[in-house]
């Protein structure tokens, strides 16, 4: 059974640029959620994808968008990067209704 | 909206001793799950223990156990026989168990250090 894999592990971008983060779900899971974890804070829910559609969103602006693919992998896209977007981005997969979440090791994004 | 509060930013314990981490939450929901996650320097969130709100019996996983007080909205984690590998950030989290979006709400975390 494979776990959740995220890429890249680290990334440095310039303010105003766009970034794409990737996540491969654990085998057998059909939902993917993305979280932003600022330094010294708990993770904050960005959104969840199920059946390739957004299935709930946290308090994040529309420049945060995502995709889920038929193989249940996912992308998080952030446009017009701001300095405050610097954080650890975590992906978690699960089977809907089972409430068991497997997290990846995250992507550390630094915006300069 | 649900909130999760962890009132202990940092704690330390001697190896082999017992430590308890506190968590309180606020919700009007009746059906939900509570979790404790461990986040070592490797950054991956690792599930320590899970509690279903409708179960009165406290969950246990080897050296880890919880004290779930539903009326008080309290969910503390007890780590027995602490080991050096238990050093990590610990996050308490809540999710409501209904249809729709499955959104985990996390506390701000407790940094636990186990000293030799």
Coordinates of N, CA and C in Angstrom, one line a residue, chain B:
Chain B
X1 N -19.1 28.0 13.9 CA -17.9 27.4 13.4 C -17.2 26.7 14.5
X2 N -16.5 25.6 14.1 CA -15.8 24.8 15.2 C -14.5 25.4 15.4
X3 N -14.0 25.3 16.7 CA -12.7 25.7 17.1 C -12.1 24.7 18.0
X4 N -10.7 24.6 17.9 CA -10.0 23.7 18.7 C -8.9 24.5 19.4
X5 N -8.8 24.3 20.7 CA -7.8 25.1 21.5 C -6.8 24.1 22.2
X6 N -5.6 24.4 22.0 CA -4.5 23.7 22.8 C -3.8 24.7 23.6
X7 N -3.9 24.6 24.9 CA -3.5 25.7 25.8 C -2.0 25.6 26.2
X8 N -1.4 24.5 25.8 CA 0.0 24.3 26.2 C 0.9 24.4 25.0
X9 N 1.6 25.5 24.7 CA 2.4 25.6 23.5 C 3.6 24.7 23.6
X10 N 4.2 24.5 24.8 CA 5.3 23.6 24.9 C 5.2 22.8 26.2
X11 N 5.7 21.5 26.1 CA 5.8 20.7 27.3 C 7.0 19.8 27.2
X12 N 7.5 19.4 28.3 CA 8.7 18.5 28.3 C 8.4 17.4 29.4
X13 N 9.0 16.3 29.1 CA 8.9 15.1 30.0 C 10.1 14.3 30.0
X14 N 10.4 13.6 31.1 CA 11.6 12.8 31.2 C 11.2 11.4 30.5
X15 N 12.2 10.8 29.9 CA 12.0 9.5 29.3 C 11.4 8.5 30.3
X16 N 10.5 7.7 29.9 CA 9.8 6.7 30.7 C 8.7 7.2 31.6
X17 N 8.5 8.6 31.6 CA 7.5 9.1 32.5 C 6.2 9.3 31.6
X18 N 5.2 9.8 32.3 CA 3.9 10.0 31.6 C 3.6 11.5 31.5
X19 N 3.0 11.9 30.4 CA 2.7 13.3 30.1 C 1.3 13.3 29.5
X20 N 0.5 14.4 29.8 CA -0.8 14.6 29.3 C -0.9 15.9 28.6
X21 N -1.4 15.9 27.3 CA -1.5 17.1 26.5 C -3.0 17.4 26.5
X22 N -3.3 18.7 26.6 CA -4.7 19.1 26.7 C -5.3 19.6 25.4
X23 N -6.6 19.5 25.3 CA -7.3 20.0 24.1 C -8.7 20.2 24.4
X24 N -9.3 21.4 24.1 CA -10.7 21.6 24.2 C -11.2 22.1 22.8
X25 N -12.5 21.9 22.6 CA -13.0 22.2 21.3 C -14.4 22.8 21.5
X26 N -14.9 23.5 20.5 CA -16.2 24.1 20.6 C -17.0 23.7 19.4
X27 N -18.2 23.1 19.5 CA -19.0 22.8 18.4 C -20.4 22.6 18.9
X28 N -21.4 22.8 18.0 CA -22.8 22.5 18.2 C -23.2 21.2 17.6
X29 N -22.2 20.5 17.0 CA -22.5 19.2 16.3 C -22.6 18.1 17.4
X30 N -23.3 17.1 17.1 CA -23.4 16.0 18.0 C -22.7 14.7 17.5
X31 N -22.4 14.7 16.2 CA -21.7 13.6 15.6 C -20.4 14.0 15.0
X32 N -19.3 13.6 15.6 CA -18.0 14.1 15.0 C -16.9 13.2 15.5
X33 N -15.7 13.4 15.0 CA -14.5 12.7 15.3 C -13.5 13.6 15.8
X34 N -12.7 13.1 16.7 CA -11.5 13.9 17.2 C -10.3 13.0 17.0
X35 N -9.2 13.8 16.8 CA -7.9 13.1 16.4 C -6.8 13.8 17.2
X36 N -5.8 13.0 17.4 CA -4.5 13.5 17.8 C -3.5 13.1 16.7
X37 N -2.8 14.1 16.2 CA -1.8 13.9 15.2 C -0.4 14.3 15.7
X38 N 0.6 13.6 15.3 CA 2.0 13.8 15.6 C 2.7 14.4 14.4
X39 N 3.5 15.4 14.5 CA 4.2 16.0 13.4 C 5.7 16.1 13.8
X40 N 6.5 15.1 13.4 CA 8.0 15.2 13.7 C 8.6 16.2 12.8
X41 N 9.9 16.4 12.9 CA 10.6 17.3 12.0 C 10.5 16.8 10.5
X42 N 10.2 15.6 10.2 CA 10.0 15.1 8.9 C 8.8 15.8 8.2
X43 N 8.0 16.5 9.0 CA 6.8 17.3 8.6 C 5.5 16.5 8.3
X44 N 5.6 15.1 8.2 CA 4.4 14.4 7.9 C 3.5 14.3 9.1
X45 N 2.3 14.5 8.9 CA 1.3 14.3 10.0 C 1.0 12.9 10.1
X46 N 1.2 12.3 11.3 CA 1.0 10.9 11.6 C -0.1 10.8 12.6
X47 N -1.1 10.0 12.3 CA -2.2 9.8 13.2 C -1.8 9.0 14.4
X48 N -2.1 9.6 15.6 CA -1.8 8.9 16.9 C -3.0 8.1 17.4
X49 N -4.1 8.8 17.4 CA -5.3 8.2 17.9 C -6.6 8.9 17.4
X50 N -7.7 8.2 17.3 CA -8.9 8.7 16.8 C -10.1 8.3 17.8
X51 N -11.0 9.2 18.0 CA -12.1 9.0 18.9 C -13.4 9.4 18.2
X52 N -14.4 8.5 18.1 CA -15.7 8.8 17.6 C -16.5 9.4 18.8
X53 N -17.2 10.5 18.5 CA -17.9 11.1 19.6 C -19.1 10.3 20.2
X54 N -19.6 9.4 19.3 CA -20.8 8.6 19.8 C -20.3 7.4 20.7
X55 N -19.0 7.2 20.8 CA -18.5 6.1 21.6 C -18.1 6.7 23.0
X56 N -18.6 6.2 24.0 CA -18.3 6.7 25.4 C -16.9 6.1 25.8
X57 N -16.5 5.0 25.3 CA -15.2 4.4 25.7 C -14.1 5.2 25.2
X58 N -13.1 5.5 26.0 CA -11.9 6.2 25.5 C -11.1 5.4 24.7
X59 N -10.6 5.9 23.6 CA -9.7 5.2 22.7 C -8.3 5.0 23.3
X60 N -7.7 3.9 22.9 CA -6.3 3.6 23.4 C -5.6 3.0 22.2
X61 N -4.3 3.3 22.1 CA -3.4 2.8 21.1 C -2.0 2.6 21.8
X62 N -1.8 1.4 22.3 CA -0.5 1.1 22.9 C -0.3 2.0 24.1
X63 N 0.8 2.9 23.9 CA 1.1 3.8 25.0 C 0.3 5.1 25.0
X64 N -0.6 5.2 24.1 CA -1.3 6.5 23.9 C -2.8 6.2 24.3
X65 N -3.4 7.1 25.1 CA -4.8 7.0 25.4 C -5.4 8.4 25.5
X66 N -6.7 8.4 25.4 CA -7.3 9.8 25.5 C -8.3 9.7 26.7
X67 N -8.6 10.9 27.2 CA -9.7 11.2 28.1 C -10.7 12.1 27.4
X68 N -11.7 11.5 27.0 CA -12.8 12.2 26.2 C -13.9 12.5 27.1
X69 N -14.1 13.8 27.3 CA -15.2 14.3 28.1 C -16.1 15.1 27.2
X70 N -17.2 14.4 26.7 CA -18.0 15.1 25.7 C -18.8 16.3 26.2
X71 N -19.3 16.2 27.4 CA -20.1 17.3 27.9 C -19.2 18.6 28.2
X72 N -17.9 18.3 28.6 CA -17.0 19.4 28.8 C -16.3 19.8 27.5
X73 N -16.4 19.1 26.5 CA -15.8 19.3 25.2 C -14.3 19.3 25.4
X74 N -13.8 18.2 26.0 CA -12.4 18.1 26.3 C -11.9 16.8 25.8
X75 N -10.6 16.8 25.3 CA -10.1 15.6 24.6 C -8.6 15.6 24.9
X76 N -8.1 15.1 26.0 CA -6.7 15.1 26.3 C -6.0 13.8 25.9
X77 N -4.7 13.9 25.6 CA -3.9 12.8 25.2 C -2.9 12.5 26.3
X78 N -2.9 11.2 26.7 CA -1.9 10.7 27.7 C -0.9 9.8 27.0
X79 N 0.4 10.2 27.2 CA 1.4 9.3 26.6 C 2.1 8.7 27.8
X80 N 2.1 7.4 27.9 CA 2.7 6.6 29.0 C 4.1 6.1 28.5
X81 N 5.0 6.0 29.5 CA 6.4 5.4 29.2 C 7.0 6.2 28.0
X82 N 7.1 7.5 28.1 CA 7.5 8.4 27.0 C 8.9 7.9 26.5
X83 N 9.0 8.0 25.2 CA 10.2 7.6 24.5 C 10.8 8.8 23.7
X84 N 12.1 8.8 23.5 CA 12.7 9.9 22.8 C 12.1 10.2 21.4
X85 N 11.6 9.1 20.8 CA 11.0 9.2 19.5 C 9.6 9.9 19.6
X86 N 9.1 10.1 20.8 CA 7.8 10.9 20.9 C 8.0 12.4 20.8
X87 N 9.2 12.8 20.8 CA 9.5 14.3 20.6 C 9.0 14.7 19.3
X88 N 8.0 15.7 19.3 CA 7.4 16.2 18.1 C 6.4 17.3 18.4
X89 N 5.8 17.8 17.4 CA 4.6 18.7 17.6 C 3.4 17.8 17.6
X90 N 2.4 18.0 18.5 CA 1.2 17.3 18.6 C 0.0 18.2 18.3
X91 N -0.8 17.8 17.4 CA -2.0 18.6 17.1 C -3.3 17.8 17.4
X92 N -4.2 18.5 18.0 CA -5.5 18.0 18.2 C -6.4 18.5 17.0
X93 N -7.3 17.7 16.5 CA -8.1 18.0 15.4 C -9.5 17.5 15.5
X94 N -10.5 18.2 14.9 CA -11.9 17.9 14.9 C -12.4 17.8 13.5
X95 N -13.4 16.9 13.3 CA -14.1 16.9 12.0 C -15.6 16.5 12.3
X96 N -16.5 17.2 11.7 CA -17.9 16.8 11.9 C -18.2 15.7 10.9
X97 N -19.0 14.7 11.4 CA -19.3 13.5 10.6 C -20.7 13.6 10.0
X98 N -20.7 14.4 8.9 CA -22.0 14.5 8.2 C -21.6 14.5 6.7
X99 N -22.6 14.5 5.9 CA -22.3 14.6 4.5 C -21.7 16.0 4.1
X100 N -21.1 16.0 2.9 CA -20.5 17.2 2.5 C -19.0 17.2 2.7
X101 N -18.4 18.4 2.8 CA -17.0 18.5 2.9 C -16.5 18.0 4.2
X102 N -15.4 17.2 4.1 CA -14.7 16.7 5.3 C -13.5 17.6 5.6
X103 N -13.7 18.5 6.5 CA -12.7 19.5 6.8 C -12.2 19.3 8.2
X104 N -10.9 19.0 8.3 CA -10.3 18.9 9.6 C -10.0 20.3 10.2
X105 N -10.4 20.5 11.4 CA -10.0 21.8 12.1 C -9.0 21.5 13.2
X106 N -7.8 22.1 13.1 CA -6.7 21.8 13.9 C -6.5 22.9 15.0
X107 N -6.0 22.5 16.1 CA -5.5 23.4 17.1 C -4.1 23.9 16.7
X108 N -3.5 24.8 17.5 CA -2.2 25.4 17.1 C -1.0 24.5 17.5
X109 N -1.3 23.4 18.2 CA -0.2 22.5 18.5 C 0.4 22.6 19.8
X110 N 1.0 21.5 20.3 CA 1.9 21.5 21.5 C 3.2 20.9 21.1
X111 N 4.3 21.6 21.4 CA 5.6 21.0 21.1 C 6.0 20.2 22.3
X112 N 6.2 18.9 22.1 CA 6.6 18.0 23.2 C 8.0 17.6 23.1
X113 N 8.8 17.7 24.1 CA 10.2 17.3 24.1 C 10.3 16.2 25.2
X114 N 10.9 15.1 24.8 CA 11.2 14.0 25.7 C 12.7 14.0 26.0
X115 N 13.0 14.2 27.3 CA 14.4 14.4 27.7 C 15.0 13.0 28.2
X116 N 16.2 12.7 27.8 CA 16.9 11.4 28.2 C 17.2 11.5 29.7

